[in-house]
PDB file of C-alpha atoms in Angstrom:
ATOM      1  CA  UNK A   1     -16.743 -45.163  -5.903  1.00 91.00           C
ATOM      2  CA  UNK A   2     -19.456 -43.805  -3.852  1.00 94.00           C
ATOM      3  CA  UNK A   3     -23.072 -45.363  -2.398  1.00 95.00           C
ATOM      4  CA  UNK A   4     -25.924 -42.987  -4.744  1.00 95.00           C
ATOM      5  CA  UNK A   5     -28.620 -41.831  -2.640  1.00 93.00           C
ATOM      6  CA  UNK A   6     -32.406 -42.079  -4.246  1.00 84.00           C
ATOM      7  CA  UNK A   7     -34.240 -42.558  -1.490  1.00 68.00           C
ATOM      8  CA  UNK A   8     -36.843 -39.424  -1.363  1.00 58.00           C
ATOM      9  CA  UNK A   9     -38.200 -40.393   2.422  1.00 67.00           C
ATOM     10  CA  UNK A  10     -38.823 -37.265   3.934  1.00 62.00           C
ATOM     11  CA  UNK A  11     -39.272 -38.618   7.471  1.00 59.00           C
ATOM     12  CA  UNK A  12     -35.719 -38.828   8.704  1.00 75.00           C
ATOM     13  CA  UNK A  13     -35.165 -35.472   7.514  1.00 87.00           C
ATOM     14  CA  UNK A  14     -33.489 -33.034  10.110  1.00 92.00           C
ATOM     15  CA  UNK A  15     -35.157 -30.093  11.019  1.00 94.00           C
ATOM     16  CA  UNK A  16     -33.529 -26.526   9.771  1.00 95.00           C
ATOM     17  CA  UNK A  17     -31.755 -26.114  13.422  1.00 95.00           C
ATOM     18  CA  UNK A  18     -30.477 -29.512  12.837  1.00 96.00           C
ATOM     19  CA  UNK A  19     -28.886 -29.438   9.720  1.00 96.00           C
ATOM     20  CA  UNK A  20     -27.090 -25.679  10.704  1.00 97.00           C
ATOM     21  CA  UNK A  21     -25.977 -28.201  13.979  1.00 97.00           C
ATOM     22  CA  UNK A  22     -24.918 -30.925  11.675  1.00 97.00           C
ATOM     23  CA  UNK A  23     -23.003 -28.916   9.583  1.00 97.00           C
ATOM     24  CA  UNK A  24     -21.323 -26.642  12.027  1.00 97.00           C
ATOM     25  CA  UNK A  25     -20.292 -29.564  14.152  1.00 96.00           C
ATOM     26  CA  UNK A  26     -18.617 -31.606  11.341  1.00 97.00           C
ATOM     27  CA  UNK A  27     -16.709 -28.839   9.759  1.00 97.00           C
ATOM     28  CA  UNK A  28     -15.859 -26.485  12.690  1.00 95.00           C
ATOM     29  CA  UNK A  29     -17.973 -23.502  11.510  1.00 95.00           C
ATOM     30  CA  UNK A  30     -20.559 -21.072  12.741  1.00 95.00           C
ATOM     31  CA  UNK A  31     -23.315 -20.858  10.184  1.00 96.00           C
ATOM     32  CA  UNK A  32     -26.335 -19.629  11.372  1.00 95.00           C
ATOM     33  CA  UNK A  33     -28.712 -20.693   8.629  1.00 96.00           C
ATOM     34  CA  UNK A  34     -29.361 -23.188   5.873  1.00 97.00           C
ATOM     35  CA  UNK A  35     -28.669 -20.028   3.154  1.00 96.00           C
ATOM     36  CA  UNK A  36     -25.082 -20.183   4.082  1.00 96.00           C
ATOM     37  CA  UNK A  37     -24.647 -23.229   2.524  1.00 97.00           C
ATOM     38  CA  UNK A  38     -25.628 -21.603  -1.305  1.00 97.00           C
ATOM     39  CA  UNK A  39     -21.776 -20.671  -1.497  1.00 97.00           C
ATOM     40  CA  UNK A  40     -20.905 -24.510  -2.227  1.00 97.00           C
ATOM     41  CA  UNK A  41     -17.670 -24.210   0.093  1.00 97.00           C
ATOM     42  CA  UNK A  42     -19.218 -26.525   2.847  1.00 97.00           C
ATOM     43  CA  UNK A  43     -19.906 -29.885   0.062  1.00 98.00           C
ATOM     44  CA  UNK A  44     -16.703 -29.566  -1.186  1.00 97.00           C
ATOM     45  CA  UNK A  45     -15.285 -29.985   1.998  1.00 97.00           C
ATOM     46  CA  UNK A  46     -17.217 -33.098   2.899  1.00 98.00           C
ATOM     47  CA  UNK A  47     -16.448 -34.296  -0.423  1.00 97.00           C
ATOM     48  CA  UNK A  48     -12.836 -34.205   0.903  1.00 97.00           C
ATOM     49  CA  UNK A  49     -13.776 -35.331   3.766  1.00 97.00           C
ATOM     50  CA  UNK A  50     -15.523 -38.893   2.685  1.00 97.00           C
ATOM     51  CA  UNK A  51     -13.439 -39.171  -0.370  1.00 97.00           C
ATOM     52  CA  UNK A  52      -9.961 -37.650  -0.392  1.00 95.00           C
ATOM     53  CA  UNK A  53      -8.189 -36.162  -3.215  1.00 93.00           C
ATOM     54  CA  UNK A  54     -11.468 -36.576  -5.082  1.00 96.00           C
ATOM     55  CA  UNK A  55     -11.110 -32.664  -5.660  1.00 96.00           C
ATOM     56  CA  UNK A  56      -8.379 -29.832  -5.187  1.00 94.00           C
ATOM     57  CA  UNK A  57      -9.734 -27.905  -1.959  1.00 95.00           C
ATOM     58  CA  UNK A  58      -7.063 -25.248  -2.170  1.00 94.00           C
ATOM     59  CA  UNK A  59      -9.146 -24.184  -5.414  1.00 96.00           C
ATOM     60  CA  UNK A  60     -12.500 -24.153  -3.852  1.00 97.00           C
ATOM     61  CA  UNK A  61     -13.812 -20.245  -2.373  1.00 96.00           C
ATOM     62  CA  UNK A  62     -14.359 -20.329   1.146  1.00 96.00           C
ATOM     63  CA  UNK A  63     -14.783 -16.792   0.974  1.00 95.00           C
ATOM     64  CA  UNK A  64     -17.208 -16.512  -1.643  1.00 95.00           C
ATOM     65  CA  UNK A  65     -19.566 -14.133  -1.802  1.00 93.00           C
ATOM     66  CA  UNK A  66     -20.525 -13.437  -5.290  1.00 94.00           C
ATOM     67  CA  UNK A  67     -22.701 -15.714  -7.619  1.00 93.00           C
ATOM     68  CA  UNK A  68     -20.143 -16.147 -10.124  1.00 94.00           C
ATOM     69  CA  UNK A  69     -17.790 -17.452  -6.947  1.00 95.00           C
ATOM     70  CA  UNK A  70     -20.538 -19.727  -5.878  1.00 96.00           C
ATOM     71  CA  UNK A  71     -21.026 -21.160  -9.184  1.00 97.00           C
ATOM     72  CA  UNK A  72     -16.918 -21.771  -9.182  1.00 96.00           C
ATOM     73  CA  UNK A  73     -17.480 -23.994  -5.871  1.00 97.00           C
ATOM     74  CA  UNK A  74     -20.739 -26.177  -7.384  1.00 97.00           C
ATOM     75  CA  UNK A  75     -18.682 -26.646 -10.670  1.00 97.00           C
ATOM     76  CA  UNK A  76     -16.047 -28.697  -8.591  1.00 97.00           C
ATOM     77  CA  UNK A  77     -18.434 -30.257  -6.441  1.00 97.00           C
ATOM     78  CA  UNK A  78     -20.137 -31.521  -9.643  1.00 97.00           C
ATOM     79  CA  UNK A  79     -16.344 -32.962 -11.251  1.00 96.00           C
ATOM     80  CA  UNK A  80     -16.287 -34.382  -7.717  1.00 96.00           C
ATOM     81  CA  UNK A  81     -19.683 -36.201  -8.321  1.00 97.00           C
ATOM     82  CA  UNK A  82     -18.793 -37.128 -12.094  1.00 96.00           C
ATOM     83  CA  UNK A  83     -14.990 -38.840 -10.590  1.00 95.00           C
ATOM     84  CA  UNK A  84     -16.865 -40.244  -8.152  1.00 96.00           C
ATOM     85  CA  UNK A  85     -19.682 -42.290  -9.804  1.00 96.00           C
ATOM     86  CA  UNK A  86     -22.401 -39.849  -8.132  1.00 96.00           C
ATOM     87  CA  UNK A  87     -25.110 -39.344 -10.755  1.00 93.00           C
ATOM     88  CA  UNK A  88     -27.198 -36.338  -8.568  1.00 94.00           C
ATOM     89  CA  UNK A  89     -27.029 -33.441 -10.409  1.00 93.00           C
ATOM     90  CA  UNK A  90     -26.724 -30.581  -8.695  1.00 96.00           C
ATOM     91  CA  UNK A  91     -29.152 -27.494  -9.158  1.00 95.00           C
ATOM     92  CA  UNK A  92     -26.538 -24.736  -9.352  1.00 96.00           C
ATOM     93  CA  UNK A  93     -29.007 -22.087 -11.049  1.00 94.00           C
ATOM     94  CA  UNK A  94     -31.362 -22.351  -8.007  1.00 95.00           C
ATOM     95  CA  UNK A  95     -28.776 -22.961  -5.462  1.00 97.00           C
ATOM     96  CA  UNK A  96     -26.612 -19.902  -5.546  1.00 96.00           C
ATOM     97  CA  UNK A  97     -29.628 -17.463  -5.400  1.00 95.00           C
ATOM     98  CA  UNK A  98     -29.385 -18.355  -1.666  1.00 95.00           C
ATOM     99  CA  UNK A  99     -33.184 -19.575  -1.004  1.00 95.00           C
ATOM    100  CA  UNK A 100     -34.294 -21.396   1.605  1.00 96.00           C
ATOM    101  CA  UNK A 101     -36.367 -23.970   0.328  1.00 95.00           C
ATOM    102  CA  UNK A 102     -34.000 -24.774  -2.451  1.00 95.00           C
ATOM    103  CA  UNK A 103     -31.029 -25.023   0.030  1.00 97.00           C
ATOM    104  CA  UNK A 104     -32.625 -26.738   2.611  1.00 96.00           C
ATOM    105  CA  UNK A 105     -33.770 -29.712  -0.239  1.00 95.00           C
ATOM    106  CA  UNK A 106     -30.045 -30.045  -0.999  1.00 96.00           C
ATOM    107  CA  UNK A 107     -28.945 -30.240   2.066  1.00 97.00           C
ATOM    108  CA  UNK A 108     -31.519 -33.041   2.715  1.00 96.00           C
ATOM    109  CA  UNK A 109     -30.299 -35.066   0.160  1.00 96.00           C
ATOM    110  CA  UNK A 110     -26.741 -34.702   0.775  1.00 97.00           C
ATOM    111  CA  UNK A 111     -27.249 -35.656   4.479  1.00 96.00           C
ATOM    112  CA  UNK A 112     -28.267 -39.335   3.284  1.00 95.00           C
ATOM    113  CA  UNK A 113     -25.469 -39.118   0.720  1.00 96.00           C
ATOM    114  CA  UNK A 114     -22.775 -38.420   3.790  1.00 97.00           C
ATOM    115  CA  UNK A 115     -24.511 -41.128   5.863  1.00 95.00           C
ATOM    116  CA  UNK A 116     -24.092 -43.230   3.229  1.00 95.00           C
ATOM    117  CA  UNK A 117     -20.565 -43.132   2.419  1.00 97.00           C
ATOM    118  CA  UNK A 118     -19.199 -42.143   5.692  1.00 96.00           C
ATOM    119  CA  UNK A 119     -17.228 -44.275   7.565  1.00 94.00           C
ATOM    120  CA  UNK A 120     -15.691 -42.771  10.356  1.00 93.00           C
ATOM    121  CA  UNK A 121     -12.930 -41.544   9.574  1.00 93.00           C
ATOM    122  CA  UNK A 122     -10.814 -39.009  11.175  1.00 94.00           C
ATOM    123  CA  UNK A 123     -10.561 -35.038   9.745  1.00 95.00           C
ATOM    124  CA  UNK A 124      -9.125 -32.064  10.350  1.00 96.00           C
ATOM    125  CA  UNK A 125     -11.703 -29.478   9.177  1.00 96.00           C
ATOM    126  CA  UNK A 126      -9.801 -26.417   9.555  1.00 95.00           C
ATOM    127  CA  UNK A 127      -6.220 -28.042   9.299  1.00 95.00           C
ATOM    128  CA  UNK A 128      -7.628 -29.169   5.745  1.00 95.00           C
ATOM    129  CA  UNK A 129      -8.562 -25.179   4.406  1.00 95.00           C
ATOM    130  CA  UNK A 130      -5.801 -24.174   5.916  1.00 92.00           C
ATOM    131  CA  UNK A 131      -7.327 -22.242   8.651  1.00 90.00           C
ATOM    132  CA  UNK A 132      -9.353 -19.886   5.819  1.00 90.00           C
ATOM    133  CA  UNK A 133     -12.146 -17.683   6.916  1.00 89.00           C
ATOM    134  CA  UNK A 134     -15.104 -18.896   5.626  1.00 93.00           C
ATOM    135  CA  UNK A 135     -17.993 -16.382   4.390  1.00 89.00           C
ATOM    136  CA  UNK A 136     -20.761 -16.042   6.602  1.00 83.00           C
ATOM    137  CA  UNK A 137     -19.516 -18.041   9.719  1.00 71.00           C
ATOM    138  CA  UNK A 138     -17.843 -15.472  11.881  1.00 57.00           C
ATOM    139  CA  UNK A 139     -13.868 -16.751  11.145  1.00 44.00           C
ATOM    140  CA  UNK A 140     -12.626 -20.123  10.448  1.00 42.00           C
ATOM    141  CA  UNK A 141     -13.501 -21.796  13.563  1.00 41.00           C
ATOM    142  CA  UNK A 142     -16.280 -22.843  15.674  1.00 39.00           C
ATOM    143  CA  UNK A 143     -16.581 -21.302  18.995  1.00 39.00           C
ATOM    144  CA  UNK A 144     -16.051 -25.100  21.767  1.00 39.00           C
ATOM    145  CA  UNK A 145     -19.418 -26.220  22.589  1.00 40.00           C
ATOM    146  CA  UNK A 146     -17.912 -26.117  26.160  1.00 35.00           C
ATOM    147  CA  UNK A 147     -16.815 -22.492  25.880  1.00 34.00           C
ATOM    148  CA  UNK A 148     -20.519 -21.740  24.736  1.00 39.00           C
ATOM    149  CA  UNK A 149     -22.086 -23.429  27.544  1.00 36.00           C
ATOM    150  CA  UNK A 150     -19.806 -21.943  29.949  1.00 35.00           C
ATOM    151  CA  UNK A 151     -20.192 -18.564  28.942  1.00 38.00           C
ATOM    152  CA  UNK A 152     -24.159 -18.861  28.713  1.00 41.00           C
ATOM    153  CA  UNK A 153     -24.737 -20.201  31.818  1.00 39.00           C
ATOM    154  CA  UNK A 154     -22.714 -17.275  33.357  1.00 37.00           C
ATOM    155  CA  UNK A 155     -24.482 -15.027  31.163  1.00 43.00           C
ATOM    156  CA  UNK A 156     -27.911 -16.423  32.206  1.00 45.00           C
ATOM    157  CA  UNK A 157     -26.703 -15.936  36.132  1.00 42.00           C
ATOM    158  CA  UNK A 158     -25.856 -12.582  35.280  1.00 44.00           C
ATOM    159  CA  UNK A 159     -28.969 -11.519  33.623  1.00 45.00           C
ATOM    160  CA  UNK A 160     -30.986 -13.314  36.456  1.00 45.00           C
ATOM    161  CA  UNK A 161     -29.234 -10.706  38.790  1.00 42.00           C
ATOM    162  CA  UNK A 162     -29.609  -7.736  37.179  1.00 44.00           C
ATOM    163  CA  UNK A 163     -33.279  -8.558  36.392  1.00 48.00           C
ATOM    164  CA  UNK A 164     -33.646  -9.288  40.495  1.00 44.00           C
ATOM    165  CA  UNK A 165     -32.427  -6.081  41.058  1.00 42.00           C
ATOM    166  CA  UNK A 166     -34.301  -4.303  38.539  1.00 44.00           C
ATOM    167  CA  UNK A 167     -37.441  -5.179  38.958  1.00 44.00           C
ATOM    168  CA  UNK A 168     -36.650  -4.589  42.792  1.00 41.00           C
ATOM    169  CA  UNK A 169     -36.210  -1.115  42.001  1.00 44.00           C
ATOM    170  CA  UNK A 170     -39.260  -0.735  39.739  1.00 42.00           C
ATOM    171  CA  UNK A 171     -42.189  -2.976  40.248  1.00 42.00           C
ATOM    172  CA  UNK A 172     -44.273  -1.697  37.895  1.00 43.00           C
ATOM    173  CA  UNK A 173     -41.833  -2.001  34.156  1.00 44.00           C
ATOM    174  CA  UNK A 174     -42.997  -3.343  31.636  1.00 52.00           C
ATOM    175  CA  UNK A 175     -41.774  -5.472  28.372  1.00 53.00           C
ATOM    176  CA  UNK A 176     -40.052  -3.607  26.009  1.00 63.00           C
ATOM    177  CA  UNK A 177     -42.058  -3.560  22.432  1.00 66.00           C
ATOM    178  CA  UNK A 178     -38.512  -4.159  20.981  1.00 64.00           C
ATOM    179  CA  UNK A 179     -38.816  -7.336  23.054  1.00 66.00           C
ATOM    180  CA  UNK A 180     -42.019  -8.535  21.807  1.00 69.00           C
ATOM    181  CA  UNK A 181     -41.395  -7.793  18.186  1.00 76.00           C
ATOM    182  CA  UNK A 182     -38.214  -9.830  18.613  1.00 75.00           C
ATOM    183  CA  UNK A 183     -40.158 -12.786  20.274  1.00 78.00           C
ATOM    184  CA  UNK A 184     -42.797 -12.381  17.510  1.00 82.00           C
ATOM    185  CA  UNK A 185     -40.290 -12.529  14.919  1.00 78.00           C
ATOM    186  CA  UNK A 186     -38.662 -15.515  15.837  1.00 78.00           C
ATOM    187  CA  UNK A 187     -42.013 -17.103  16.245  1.00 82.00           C
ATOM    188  CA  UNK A 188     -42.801 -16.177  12.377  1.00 81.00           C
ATOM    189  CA  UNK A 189     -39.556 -17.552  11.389  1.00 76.00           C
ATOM    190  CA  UNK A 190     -39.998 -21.033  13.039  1.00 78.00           C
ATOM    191  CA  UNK A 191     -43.715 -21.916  11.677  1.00 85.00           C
ATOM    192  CA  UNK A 192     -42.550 -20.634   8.142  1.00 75.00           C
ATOM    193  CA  UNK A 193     -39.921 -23.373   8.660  1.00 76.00           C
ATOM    194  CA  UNK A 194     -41.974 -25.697   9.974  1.00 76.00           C
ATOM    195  CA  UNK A 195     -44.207 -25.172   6.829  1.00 82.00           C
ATOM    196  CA  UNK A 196     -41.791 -25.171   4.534  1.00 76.00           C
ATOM    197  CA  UNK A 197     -40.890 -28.721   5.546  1.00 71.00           C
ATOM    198  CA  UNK A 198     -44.538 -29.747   5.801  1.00 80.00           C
ATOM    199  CA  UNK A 199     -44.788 -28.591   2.327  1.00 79.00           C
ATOM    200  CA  UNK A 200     -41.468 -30.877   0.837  1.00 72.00           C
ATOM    201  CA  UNK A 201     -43.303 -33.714   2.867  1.00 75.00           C
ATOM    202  CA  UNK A 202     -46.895 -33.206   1.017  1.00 86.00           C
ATOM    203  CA  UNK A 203     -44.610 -32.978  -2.358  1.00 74.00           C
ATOM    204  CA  UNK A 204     -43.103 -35.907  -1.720  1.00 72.00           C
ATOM    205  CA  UNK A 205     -46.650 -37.825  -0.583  1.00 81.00           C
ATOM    206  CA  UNK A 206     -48.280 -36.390  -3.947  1.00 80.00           C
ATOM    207  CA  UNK A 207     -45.148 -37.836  -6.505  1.00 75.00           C
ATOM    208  CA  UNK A 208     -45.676 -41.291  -4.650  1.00 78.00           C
ATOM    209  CA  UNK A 209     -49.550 -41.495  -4.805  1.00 86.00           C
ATOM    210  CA  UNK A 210     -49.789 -39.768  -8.315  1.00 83.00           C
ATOM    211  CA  UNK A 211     -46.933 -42.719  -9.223  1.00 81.00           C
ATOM    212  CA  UNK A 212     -48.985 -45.283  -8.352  1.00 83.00           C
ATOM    213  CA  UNK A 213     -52.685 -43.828  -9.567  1.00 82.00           C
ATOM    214  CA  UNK A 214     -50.815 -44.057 -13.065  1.00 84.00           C
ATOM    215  CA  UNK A 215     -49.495 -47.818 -12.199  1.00 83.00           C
ATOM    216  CA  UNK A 216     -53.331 -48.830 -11.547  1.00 87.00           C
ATOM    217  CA  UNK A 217     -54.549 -46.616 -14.114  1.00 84.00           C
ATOM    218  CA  UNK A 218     -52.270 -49.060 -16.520  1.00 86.00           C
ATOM    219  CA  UNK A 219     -53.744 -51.941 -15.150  1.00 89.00           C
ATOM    220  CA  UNK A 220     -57.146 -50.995 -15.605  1.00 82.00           C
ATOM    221  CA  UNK A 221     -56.785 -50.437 -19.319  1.00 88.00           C
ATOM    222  CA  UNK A 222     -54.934 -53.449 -19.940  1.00 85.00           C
ATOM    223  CA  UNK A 223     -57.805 -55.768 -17.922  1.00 88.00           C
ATOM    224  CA  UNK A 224     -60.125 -53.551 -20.157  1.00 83.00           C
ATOM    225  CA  UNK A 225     -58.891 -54.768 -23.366  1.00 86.00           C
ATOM    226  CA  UNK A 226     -61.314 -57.557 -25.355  1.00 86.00           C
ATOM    227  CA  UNK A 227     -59.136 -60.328 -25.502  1.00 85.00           C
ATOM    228  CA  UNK A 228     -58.514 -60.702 -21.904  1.00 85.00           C
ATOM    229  CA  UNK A 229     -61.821 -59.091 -20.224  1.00 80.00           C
ATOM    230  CA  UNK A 230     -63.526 -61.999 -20.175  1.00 85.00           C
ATOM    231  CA  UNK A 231     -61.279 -64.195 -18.394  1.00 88.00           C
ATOM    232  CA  UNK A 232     -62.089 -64.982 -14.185  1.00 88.00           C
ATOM    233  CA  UNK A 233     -58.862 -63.814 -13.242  1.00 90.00           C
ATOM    234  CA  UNK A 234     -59.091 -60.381 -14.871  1.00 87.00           C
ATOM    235  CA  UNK A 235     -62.504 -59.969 -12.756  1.00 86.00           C
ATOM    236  CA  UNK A 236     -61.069 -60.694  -9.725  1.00 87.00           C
ATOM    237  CA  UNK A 237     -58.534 -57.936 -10.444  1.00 90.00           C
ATOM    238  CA  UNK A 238     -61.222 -55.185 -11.016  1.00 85.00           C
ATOM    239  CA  UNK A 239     -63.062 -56.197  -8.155  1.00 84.00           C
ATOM    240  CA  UNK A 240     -59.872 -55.288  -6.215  1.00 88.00           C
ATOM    241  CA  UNK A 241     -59.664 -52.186  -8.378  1.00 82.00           C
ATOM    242  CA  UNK A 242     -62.927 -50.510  -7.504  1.00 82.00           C
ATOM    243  CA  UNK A 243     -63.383 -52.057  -3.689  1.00 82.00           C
ATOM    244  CA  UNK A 244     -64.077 -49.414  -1.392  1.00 74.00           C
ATOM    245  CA  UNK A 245     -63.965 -48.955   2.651  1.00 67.00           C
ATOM    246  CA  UNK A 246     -67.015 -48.085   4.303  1.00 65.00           C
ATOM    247  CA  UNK A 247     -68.416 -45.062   4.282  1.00 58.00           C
ATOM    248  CA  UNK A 248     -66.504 -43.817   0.949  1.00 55.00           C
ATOM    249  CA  UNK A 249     -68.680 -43.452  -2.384  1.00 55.00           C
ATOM    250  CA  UNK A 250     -66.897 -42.121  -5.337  1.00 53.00           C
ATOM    251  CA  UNK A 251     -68.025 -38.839  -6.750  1.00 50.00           C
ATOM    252  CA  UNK A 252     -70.780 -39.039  -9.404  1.00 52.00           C
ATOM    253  CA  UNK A 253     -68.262 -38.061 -12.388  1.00 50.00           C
ATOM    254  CA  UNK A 254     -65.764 -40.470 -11.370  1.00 46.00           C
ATOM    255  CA  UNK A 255     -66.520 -43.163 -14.255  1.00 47.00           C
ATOM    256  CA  UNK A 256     -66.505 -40.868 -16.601  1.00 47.00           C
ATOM    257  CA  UNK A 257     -63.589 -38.888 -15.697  1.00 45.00           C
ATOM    258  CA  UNK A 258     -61.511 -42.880 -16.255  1.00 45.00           C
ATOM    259  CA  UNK A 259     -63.518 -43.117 -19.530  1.00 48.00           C
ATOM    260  CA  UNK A 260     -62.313 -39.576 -20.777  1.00 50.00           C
ATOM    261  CA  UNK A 261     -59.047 -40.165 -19.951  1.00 46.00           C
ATOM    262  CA  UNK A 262     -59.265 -43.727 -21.578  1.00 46.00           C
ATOM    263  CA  UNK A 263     -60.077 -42.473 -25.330  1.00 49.00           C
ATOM    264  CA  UNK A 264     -56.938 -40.286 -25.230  1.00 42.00           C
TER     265      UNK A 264
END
């Protein structure tokens, strides 16, 4: 059976480039962006991965690229979940309209549910689909990190040359607008990333204090109550309710905000 993952920590989360990384590395693909993963094809494969024969992965769509297809792959994910003991339930509906936000949550998750059941084991990514093409990676394989190293480094010589040369020729060029726009672009694209994530971390900050306003809120009312109010201990509890740093002073509608709230 597998480990089940419920820890919502959003400080170990990888970044958007790191996940695409992750992904690509472990399966032998060449994704380009968290969306990809909306078709379903890459979980099912590291479902077979941690835990094979959990799931029939001649069945599953590598080559989706319809809805309806996608929905095909999360439906044996999920049977791969039920056999499996793994109670996450999977948000298909939100998934397969290809979002980022809703994607890249998944994906979090599902990293700490691969870390957590992963042991090490030996796999044959493209061996184990049979060499298939898989939608939106550019074929069935992943171009060797070596061969991509290789080839930039003689691109970036190259490039370095011909710029010599050109601006040699022509001292006074300038940057193409094309260029800029490009630059600008990607610029956009990062800090709308960067506050996407920002934005899952203040989510997750606001569940965890609003879960434990309601936990003292509880306690309040119960040391409130007549038959136990008047004991010392109960005092010193209240005391450590409404204690306050230095320099903080509760707004003037405070008290009676708690007593509204108290008559409901």
């Amino acid at each position: 059976m597998a480990v089940n993952v419920h820890n919502s920590n959003t400080t170990a989360n990888l970044s958007r480039t790191e996940m695409i990384e992750w992904v690509n590395d472990m399966l032998q693909l060449n994704y380009s962006k968290v969306e990809n993963l909306c078709s379903g094809a890459a979980y099912c494969q590291f479902m077979d991965m941690l835990f094979p024969g959990c799931l029939g992965l001649k069945r599953v769509r590598f080559d989706a690229n319809q809805d309806y297809q996608y929905i095909e792959n999360f439906k044996i994910l999920q049977n791969s979940f039920k056999k499996k003991g793994v109670d996450k339930v999977i948000p298909v509906e939100r998934l397969v309209k290809g979002r980022f936000q809703d994607n890249f949550e998944f994906s979090q998750w599902f990293k700490k549910f691969f870390d957590a059941n992963y042991r090490g084991q030996e796999y044959d990514p493209v061996g184990r689909r049979a060499g298939k093409a898989v939608a939106d990676s550019g074929g069935g394989t992943v171009t060797p990190k070596s061969t991509k190293t290789a080839s930039s480094k003689t691109a970036g010589a190259s490039s370095r040359s011909t710029g010599t040369a050109a601006s040699s020729r022509s001292t006074g060029s300038k940057v193409s607008p094309k260029k800029v726009d490009s630059v600008a672009s990607q610029r956009y694209e990062e800090l709308q990333t960067r506050a996407t994530e920002l934005q899952l971390t203040i989510d997750g900050l606001e569940k965890e204090r609003d879960f434990y306003f309601g936990k003292l809120r509880d306690i309040e009312i119960l040391c409130q109550q007549p038959e136990v109010e008047a004991h010392p201990l109960v005092g010193e509890i209240l005391k450590v309710l409404y204690a306050t740093e230095d320099g903080f002073e509760a707004p003037p509608d405070a008290g009676e905000e708690i007593q509204d709230q108290g008559d409901y």
